Amino acid sequence: CLRCLQEVHPNSLIDHDCQAEHKLKKMYQRIVKVLDEASFQKCPKCDTRGIKDLACTHITCNKCKAKWCYLCRKLKSSFGNTFSAHNNWKTSRNGRISLKDGKYCPMYLHYLYGGTPLNSLTLFHLHKKMLKIQELKESLTETEQILYESVVQKFFKKGELFSKSNVKKLKEVLHKFPKNFKGFENRK
């Protein structure tokens, strides 16, 4: 069936219960869920949603009062109960960031993404969304990839999940990232 991409014997095409709209809706829901979940970080202690303000990368959970790093989601207690030991970043003269063994996070998002605190927070979440969408796309079957492309074309502005100008800004920033950078969540 050209609509739902299901294999159907030619003799049973008339009786075929096309699931195209249902499949498109499910794919749309998967994409929206990924984008939504990349718009915040969850508290590592109680899984409550947290959204960063424009100050440093430290956050206190509104529910359980746990103190944690917004970038890597590590509890403050996991690095000696002091954030200063965790925020040990250096910037070289050429603007490249040194991660010192890949286990530290910057004190402020603009150390990593540049610009104003608001722009750097926006770029952080855009970066996270792009990484999560890439993970989703890599997990899709060939048929699901066709559905994914159909959903993006049908439901998202200009057939794009992310604006070209924001993607361009993010790419300009990413070239400064350390070579050993693999993303923030769940880093050891």
PDB file of C-alpha atoms in Angstrom:
ATOM      1  CA  CYS A   1       0.000   0.000   0.000  1.00  0.00           C
ATOM      2  CA  LEU A   2       1.523   3.314  -1.047  1.00  0.00           C
ATOM      3  CA  ARG A   3      -0.157   5.193   1.802  1.00  0.00           C
ATOM      4  CA  CYS A   4       0.801   3.075   4.848  1.00  0.00           C
ATOM      5  CA  LEU A   5       3.744   1.213   3.268  1.00  0.00           C
ATOM      6  CA  GLN A   6       2.345  -2.126   4.362  1.00  0.00           C
ATOM      7  CA  GLU A   7       2.782  -5.180   2.141  1.00  0.00           C
ATOM      8  CA  VAL A   8      -0.610  -6.108   0.726  1.00  0.00           C
ATOM      9  CA  HIS A   9      -1.442  -8.902  -1.696  1.00  0.00           C
ATOM     10  CA  PRO A  10      -2.991  -7.425  -4.888  1.00  0.00           C
ATOM     11  CA  ASN A  11      -6.130  -9.560  -4.445  1.00  0.00           C
ATOM     12  CA  SER A  12      -6.784  -8.168  -0.969  1.00  0.00           C
ATOM     13  CA  LEU A  13      -6.119  -4.490  -1.744  1.00  0.00           C
ATOM     14  CA  ILE A  14      -9.840  -3.650  -1.738  1.00  0.00           C
ATOM     15  CA  ASP A  15     -10.302  -5.115   1.760  1.00  0.00           C
ATOM     16  CA  HIS A  16      -7.067  -3.573   3.092  1.00  0.00           C
ATOM     17  CA  ASP A  17      -7.489  -1.588   6.319  1.00  0.00           C
ATOM     18  CA  CYS A  18      -5.059   1.241   5.608  1.00  0.00           C
ATOM     19  CA  GLN A  19      -3.248   2.437   8.720  1.00  0.00           C
ATOM     20  CA  ALA A  20      -1.553   5.434   7.106  1.00  0.00           C
ATOM     21  CA  GLU A  21      -3.127   8.161   9.269  1.00  0.00           C
ATOM     22  CA  HIS A  22      -2.597   6.128  12.443  1.00  0.00           C
ATOM     23  CA  LYS A  23       1.070   5.481  11.580  1.00  0.00           C
ATOM     24  CA  LEU A  24       1.699   9.136  10.718  1.00  0.00           C
ATOM     25  CA  LYS A  25       0.096  10.207  13.991  1.00  0.00           C
ATOM     26  CA  LYS A  26       2.238   7.772  16.004  1.00  0.00           C
ATOM     27  CA  MET A  27       5.428   8.979  14.297  1.00  0.00           C
ATOM     28  CA  TYR A  28       4.414  12.604  14.894  1.00  0.00           C
ATOM     29  CA  GLN A  29       3.911  11.786  18.592  1.00  0.00           C
ATOM     30  CA  ARG A  30       7.355  10.130  18.764  1.00  0.00           C
ATOM     31  CA  ILE A  31       9.029  13.182  17.232  1.00  0.00           C
ATOM     32  CA  VAL A  32       7.175  15.624  19.494  1.00  0.00           C
ATOM     33  CA  LYS A  33       8.034  13.533  22.562  1.00  0.00           C
ATOM     34  CA  VAL A  34      11.751  13.569  21.665  1.00  0.00           C
ATOM     35  CA  LEU A  35      11.673  17.342  21.102  1.00  0.00           C
ATOM     36  CA  ASP A  36       9.769  17.906  24.353  1.00  0.00           C
ATOM     37  CA  GLU A  37      12.127  15.759  26.432  1.00  0.00           C
ATOM     38  CA  ALA A  38      15.127  17.624  25.010  1.00  0.00           C
ATOM     39  CA  SER A  39      13.664  20.939  26.202  1.00  0.00           C
ATOM     40  CA  PHE A  40      14.529  20.321  29.850  1.00  0.00           C
ATOM     41  CA  GLN A  41      16.710  18.167  32.078  1.00  0.00           C
ATOM     42  CA  LYS A  42      15.384  15.753  34.707  1.00  0.00           C
ATOM     43  CA  CYS A  43      16.592  15.792  38.288  1.00  0.00           C
ATOM     44  CA  PRO A  44      18.917  12.798  38.700  1.00  0.00           C
ATOM     45  CA  LYS A  45      17.393  12.041  42.104  1.00  0.00           C
ATOM     46  CA  CYS A  46      13.611  12.244  41.549  1.00  0.00           C
ATOM     47  CA  ASP A  47      13.181  12.718  37.744  1.00  0.00           C
ATOM     48  CA  THR A  48      11.315  16.017  38.155  1.00  0.00           C
ATOM     49  CA  ARG A  49      11.659  18.324  35.147  1.00  0.00           C
ATOM     50  CA  GLY A  50      14.041  21.198  35.640  1.00  0.00           C
ATOM     51  CA  ILE A  51      14.587  24.155  33.342  1.00  0.00           C
ATOM     52  CA  LYS A  52      17.689  26.267  33.797  1.00  0.00           C
ATOM     53  CA  ASP A  53      17.618  29.943  34.549  1.00  0.00           C
ATOM     54  CA  LEU A  54      20.208  32.211  32.963  1.00  0.00           C
ATOM     55  CA  ALA A  55      22.761  31.933  35.767  1.00  0.00           C
ATOM     56  CA  CYS A  56      25.355  29.198  36.375  1.00  0.00           C
ATOM     57  CA  THR A  57      24.907  25.532  35.416  1.00  0.00           C
ATOM     58  CA  HIS A  58      24.012  24.486  38.950  1.00  0.00           C
ATOM     59  CA  ILE A  59      20.376  23.796  39.690  1.00  0.00           C
ATOM     60  CA  THR A  60      18.334  22.886  42.767  1.00  0.00           C
ATOM     61  CA  CYS A  61      15.343  20.626  42.251  1.00  0.00           C
ATOM     62  CA  ASN A  62      12.067  22.295  43.195  1.00  0.00           C
ATOM     63  CA  LYS A  63      10.687  18.990  44.477  1.00  0.00           C
ATOM     64  CA  CYS A  64      13.439  17.088  46.340  1.00  0.00           C
ATOM     65  CA  LYS A  65      15.908  20.013  46.768  1.00  0.00           C
ATOM     66  CA  ALA A  66      18.791  17.982  45.294  1.00  0.00           C
ATOM     67  CA  LYS A  67      21.620  20.132  43.923  1.00  0.00           C
ATOM     68  CA  TRP A  68      22.930  19.017  40.538  1.00  0.00           C
ATOM     69  CA  CYS A  69      24.697  20.059  37.337  1.00  0.00           C
ATOM     70  CA  TYR A  70      22.239  20.974  34.571  1.00  0.00           C
ATOM     71  CA  LEU A  71      24.598  19.817  31.831  1.00  0.00           C
ATOM     72  CA  CYS A  72      25.667  16.322  32.929  1.00  0.00           C
ATOM     73  CA  ARG A  73      22.907  15.686  35.498  1.00  0.00           C
ATOM     74  CA  LYS A  74      25.395  14.655  38.195  1.00  0.00           C
ATOM     75  CA  LEU A  75      24.457  15.303  41.806  1.00  0.00           C
ATOM     76  CA  LYS A  76      26.630  17.795  43.659  1.00  0.00           C
ATOM     77  CA  SER A  77      27.406  15.073  46.203  1.00  0.00           C
ATOM     78  CA  SER A  78      29.032  12.951  43.462  1.00  0.00           C
ATOM     79  CA  PHE A  79      31.955  15.364  43.142  1.00  0.00           C
ATOM     80  CA  GLY A  80      32.848  16.130  46.731  1.00  0.00           C
ATOM     81  CA  ASN A  81      29.842  18.329  47.515  1.00  0.00           C
ATOM     82  CA  THR A  82      31.457  21.321  45.849  1.00  0.00           C
ATOM     83  CA  PHE A  83      30.692  22.610  42.383  1.00  0.00           C
ATOM     84  CA  SER A  84      34.100  24.281  42.027  1.00  0.00           C
ATOM     85  CA  ALA A  85      35.812  20.902  41.594  1.00  0.00           C
ATOM     86  CA  HIS A  86      33.335  20.019  38.839  1.00  0.00           C
ATOM     87  CA  ASN A  87      33.529  23.316  36.929  1.00  0.00           C
ATOM     88  CA  ASN A  88      37.199  23.140  36.000  1.00  0.00           C
ATOM     89  CA  TRP A  89      37.218  24.318  32.371  1.00  0.00           C
ATOM     90  CA  LYS A  90      39.891  26.257  30.585  1.00  0.00           C
ATOM     91  CA  THR A  91      39.782  28.234  27.349  1.00  0.00           C
ATOM     92  CA  SER A  92      42.952  28.467  25.289  1.00  0.00           C
ATOM     93  CA  ARG A  93      44.116  31.513  23.363  1.00  0.00           C
ATOM     94  CA  ASN A  94      42.584  30.168  20.135  1.00  0.00           C
ATOM     95  CA  GLY A  95      39.148  29.953  21.825  1.00  0.00           C
ATOM     96  CA  ARG A  96      39.149  26.153  22.097  1.00  0.00           C
ATOM     97  CA  ILE A  97      37.807  24.664  25.303  1.00  0.00           C
ATOM     98  CA  SER A  98      39.809  22.121  27.285  1.00  0.00           C
ATOM     99  CA  LEU A  99      37.783  19.480  29.114  1.00  0.00           C
ATOM    100  CA  LYS A 100      40.588  18.065  31.271  1.00  0.00           C
ATOM    101  CA  ASP A 101      39.867  14.334  30.813  1.00  0.00           C
ATOM    102  CA  GLY A 102      36.293  14.978  29.652  1.00  0.00           C
ATOM    103  CA  LYS A 103      34.838  14.938  33.151  1.00  0.00           C
ATOM    104  CA  TYR A 104      34.189  18.597  33.867  1.00  0.00           C
ATOM    105  CA  CYS A 105      31.379  20.961  32.917  1.00  0.00           C
ATOM    106  CA  PRO A 106      31.568  24.722  32.420  1.00  0.00           C
ATOM    107  CA  MET A 107      30.328  27.016  35.183  1.00  0.00           C
ATOM    108  CA  TYR A 108      28.162  28.917  32.676  1.00  0.00           C
ATOM    109  CA  LEU A 109      26.586  27.813  29.387  1.00  0.00           C
ATOM    110  CA  HIS A 110      28.046  30.800  27.536  1.00  0.00           C
ATOM    111  CA  TYR A 111      31.541  29.404  28.252  1.00  0.00           C
ATOM    112  CA  LEU A 112      30.580  26.599  25.889  1.00  0.00           C
ATOM    113  CA  TYR A 113      28.025  28.115  23.494  1.00  0.00           C
ATOM    114  CA  GLY A 114      29.080  31.771  23.574  1.00  0.00           C
ATOM    115  CA  GLY A 115      26.777  34.773  23.265  1.00  0.00           C
ATOM    116  CA  THR A 116      24.310  35.915  25.886  1.00  0.00           C
ATOM    117  CA  PRO A 117      23.041  33.595  28.645  1.00  0.00           C
ATOM    118  CA  LEU A 118      19.672  33.323  26.864  1.00  0.00           C
ATOM    119  CA  ASN A 119      21.257  32.514  23.487  1.00  0.00           C
ATOM    120  CA  SER A 120      23.559  29.921  25.045  1.00  0.00           C
ATOM    121  CA  LEU A 121      20.624  28.235  26.830  1.00  0.00           C
ATOM    122  CA  THR A 122      18.718  28.171  23.537  1.00  0.00           C
ATOM    123  CA  LEU A 123      21.722  26.660  21.716  1.00  0.00           C
ATOM    124  CA  PHE A 124      22.211  24.067  24.483  1.00  0.00           C
ATOM    125  CA  HIS A 125      18.626  22.832  24.074  1.00  0.00           C
ATOM    126  CA  LEU A 126      18.837  22.980  20.268  1.00  0.00           C
ATOM    127  CA  HIS A 127      22.017  20.904  20.443  1.00  0.00           C
ATOM    128  CA  LYS A 128      20.305  18.396  22.740  1.00  0.00           C
ATOM    129  CA  LYS A 129      17.246  18.216  20.455  1.00  0.00           C
ATOM    130  CA  MET A 130      19.401  17.615  17.387  1.00  0.00           C
ATOM    131  CA  LEU A 131      21.334  14.834  19.138  1.00  0.00           C
ATOM    132  CA  LYS A 132      18.108  13.179  20.339  1.00  0.00           C
ATOM    133  CA  ILE A 133      16.464  13.425  16.901  1.00  0.00           C
ATOM    134  CA  GLN A 134      19.594  11.865  15.385  1.00  0.00           C
ATOM    135  CA  GLU A 135      19.311   8.986  17.891  1.00  0.00           C
ATOM    136  CA  LEU A 136      15.650   8.543  16.938  1.00  0.00           C
ATOM    137  CA  LYS A 137      16.424   8.534  13.194  1.00  0.00           C
ATOM    138  CA  GLU A 138      19.193   5.960  13.667  1.00  0.00           C
ATOM    139  CA  SER A 139      16.767   3.665  15.525  1.00  0.00           C
ATOM    140  CA  LEU A 140      14.120   3.727  12.768  1.00  0.00           C
ATOM    141  CA  THR A 141      13.506   0.960  10.287  1.00  0.00           C
ATOM    142  CA  GLU A 142      13.536   1.835   6.584  1.00  0.00           C
ATOM    143  CA  THR A 143       9.732   2.057   6.558  1.00  0.00           C
ATOM    144  CA  GLU A 144       9.715   4.226   9.680  1.00  0.00           C
ATOM    145  CA  GLN A 145      12.287   6.548   8.094  1.00  0.00           C
ATOM    146  CA  ILE A 146       9.875   7.169   5.213  1.00  0.00           C
ATOM    147  CA  LEU A 147       7.116   7.923   7.745  1.00  0.00           C
ATOM    148  CA  TYR A 148       9.499  10.227   9.638  1.00  0.00           C
ATOM    149  CA  GLU A 149      10.269  12.237   6.498  1.00  0.00           C
ATOM    150  CA  SER A 150       6.536  12.410   5.649  1.00  0.00           C
ATOM    151  CA  VAL A 151       5.706  13.730   9.119  1.00  0.00           C
ATOM    152  CA  VAL A 152       8.456  16.368   9.019  1.00  0.00           C
ATOM    153  CA  GLN A 153       7.303  17.565   5.580  1.00  0.00           C
ATOM    154  CA  LYS A 154       3.626  17.579   6.561  1.00  0.00           C
ATOM    155  CA  PHE A 155       3.659  18.989  10.087  1.00  0.00           C
ATOM    156  CA  PHE A 156       6.746  21.150  10.541  1.00  0.00           C
ATOM    157  CA  LYS A 157       7.294  24.637   9.150  1.00  0.00           C
ATOM    158  CA  LYS A 158       9.107  24.537   5.811  1.00  0.00           C
ATOM    159  CA  GLY A 159       9.586  20.788   6.285  1.00  0.00           C
ATOM    160  CA  GLU A 160      12.350  21.429   8.850  1.00  0.00           C
ATOM    161  CA  LEU A 161      12.526  20.561  12.537  1.00  0.00           C
ATOM    162  CA  PHE A 162      15.069  23.304  13.239  1.00  0.00           C
ATOM    163  CA  SER A 163      15.470  26.765  11.739  1.00  0.00           C
ATOM    164  CA  LYS A 164      18.452  27.092   9.402  1.00  0.00           C
ATOM    165  CA  SER A 165      19.711  30.191  11.215  1.00  0.00           C
ATOM    166  CA  ASN A 166      19.816  28.406  14.603  1.00  0.00           C
ATOM    167  CA  VAL A 167      21.516  25.367  13.081  1.00  0.00           C
ATOM    168  CA  LYS A 168      24.112  27.678  11.493  1.00  0.00           C
ATOM    169  CA  LYS A 169      24.765  29.389  14.861  1.00  0.00           C
ATOM    170  CA  LEU A 170      25.158  26.013  16.568  1.00  0.00           C
ATOM    171  CA  LYS A 171      27.576  24.741  13.909  1.00  0.00           C
ATOM    172  CA  GLU A 172      29.707  27.879  14.356  1.00  0.00           C
ATOM    173  CA  VAL A 173      29.953  27.096  18.081  1.00  0.00           C
ATOM    174  CA  LEU A 174      30.514  23.339  17.814  1.00  0.00           C
ATOM    175  CA  HIS A 175      33.880  23.691  16.055  1.00  0.00           C
ATOM    176  CA  LYS A 176      35.262  25.048  19.356  1.00  0.00           C
ATOM    177  CA  PHE A 177      34.108  22.004  21.328  1.00  0.00           C
ATOM    178  CA  PRO A 178      36.823  19.735  22.704  1.00  0.00           C
ATOM    179  CA  LYS A 179      37.682  16.733  20.545  1.00  0.00           C
ATOM    180  CA  ASN A 180      36.765  14.361  23.400  1.00  0.00           C
ATOM    181  CA  PHE A 181      33.307  15.909  23.845  1.00  0.00           C
ATOM    182  CA  LYS A 182      30.571  13.281  23.600  1.00  0.00           C
ATOM    183  CA  GLY A 183      27.611  15.153  25.026  1.00  0.00           C
ATOM    184  CA  PHE A 184      26.821  15.996  28.582  1.00  0.00           C
ATOM    185  CA  GLU A 185      24.197  13.589  29.844  1.00  0.00           C
ATOM    186  CA  ASN A 186      25.441  10.498  31.640  1.00  0.00           C
ATOM    187  CA  ARG A 187      29.142  11.300  31.241  1.00  0.00           C
ATOM    188  CA  LYS A 188      31.446   9.350  33.545  1.00  0.00           C
TER     189      LYS A 188
END
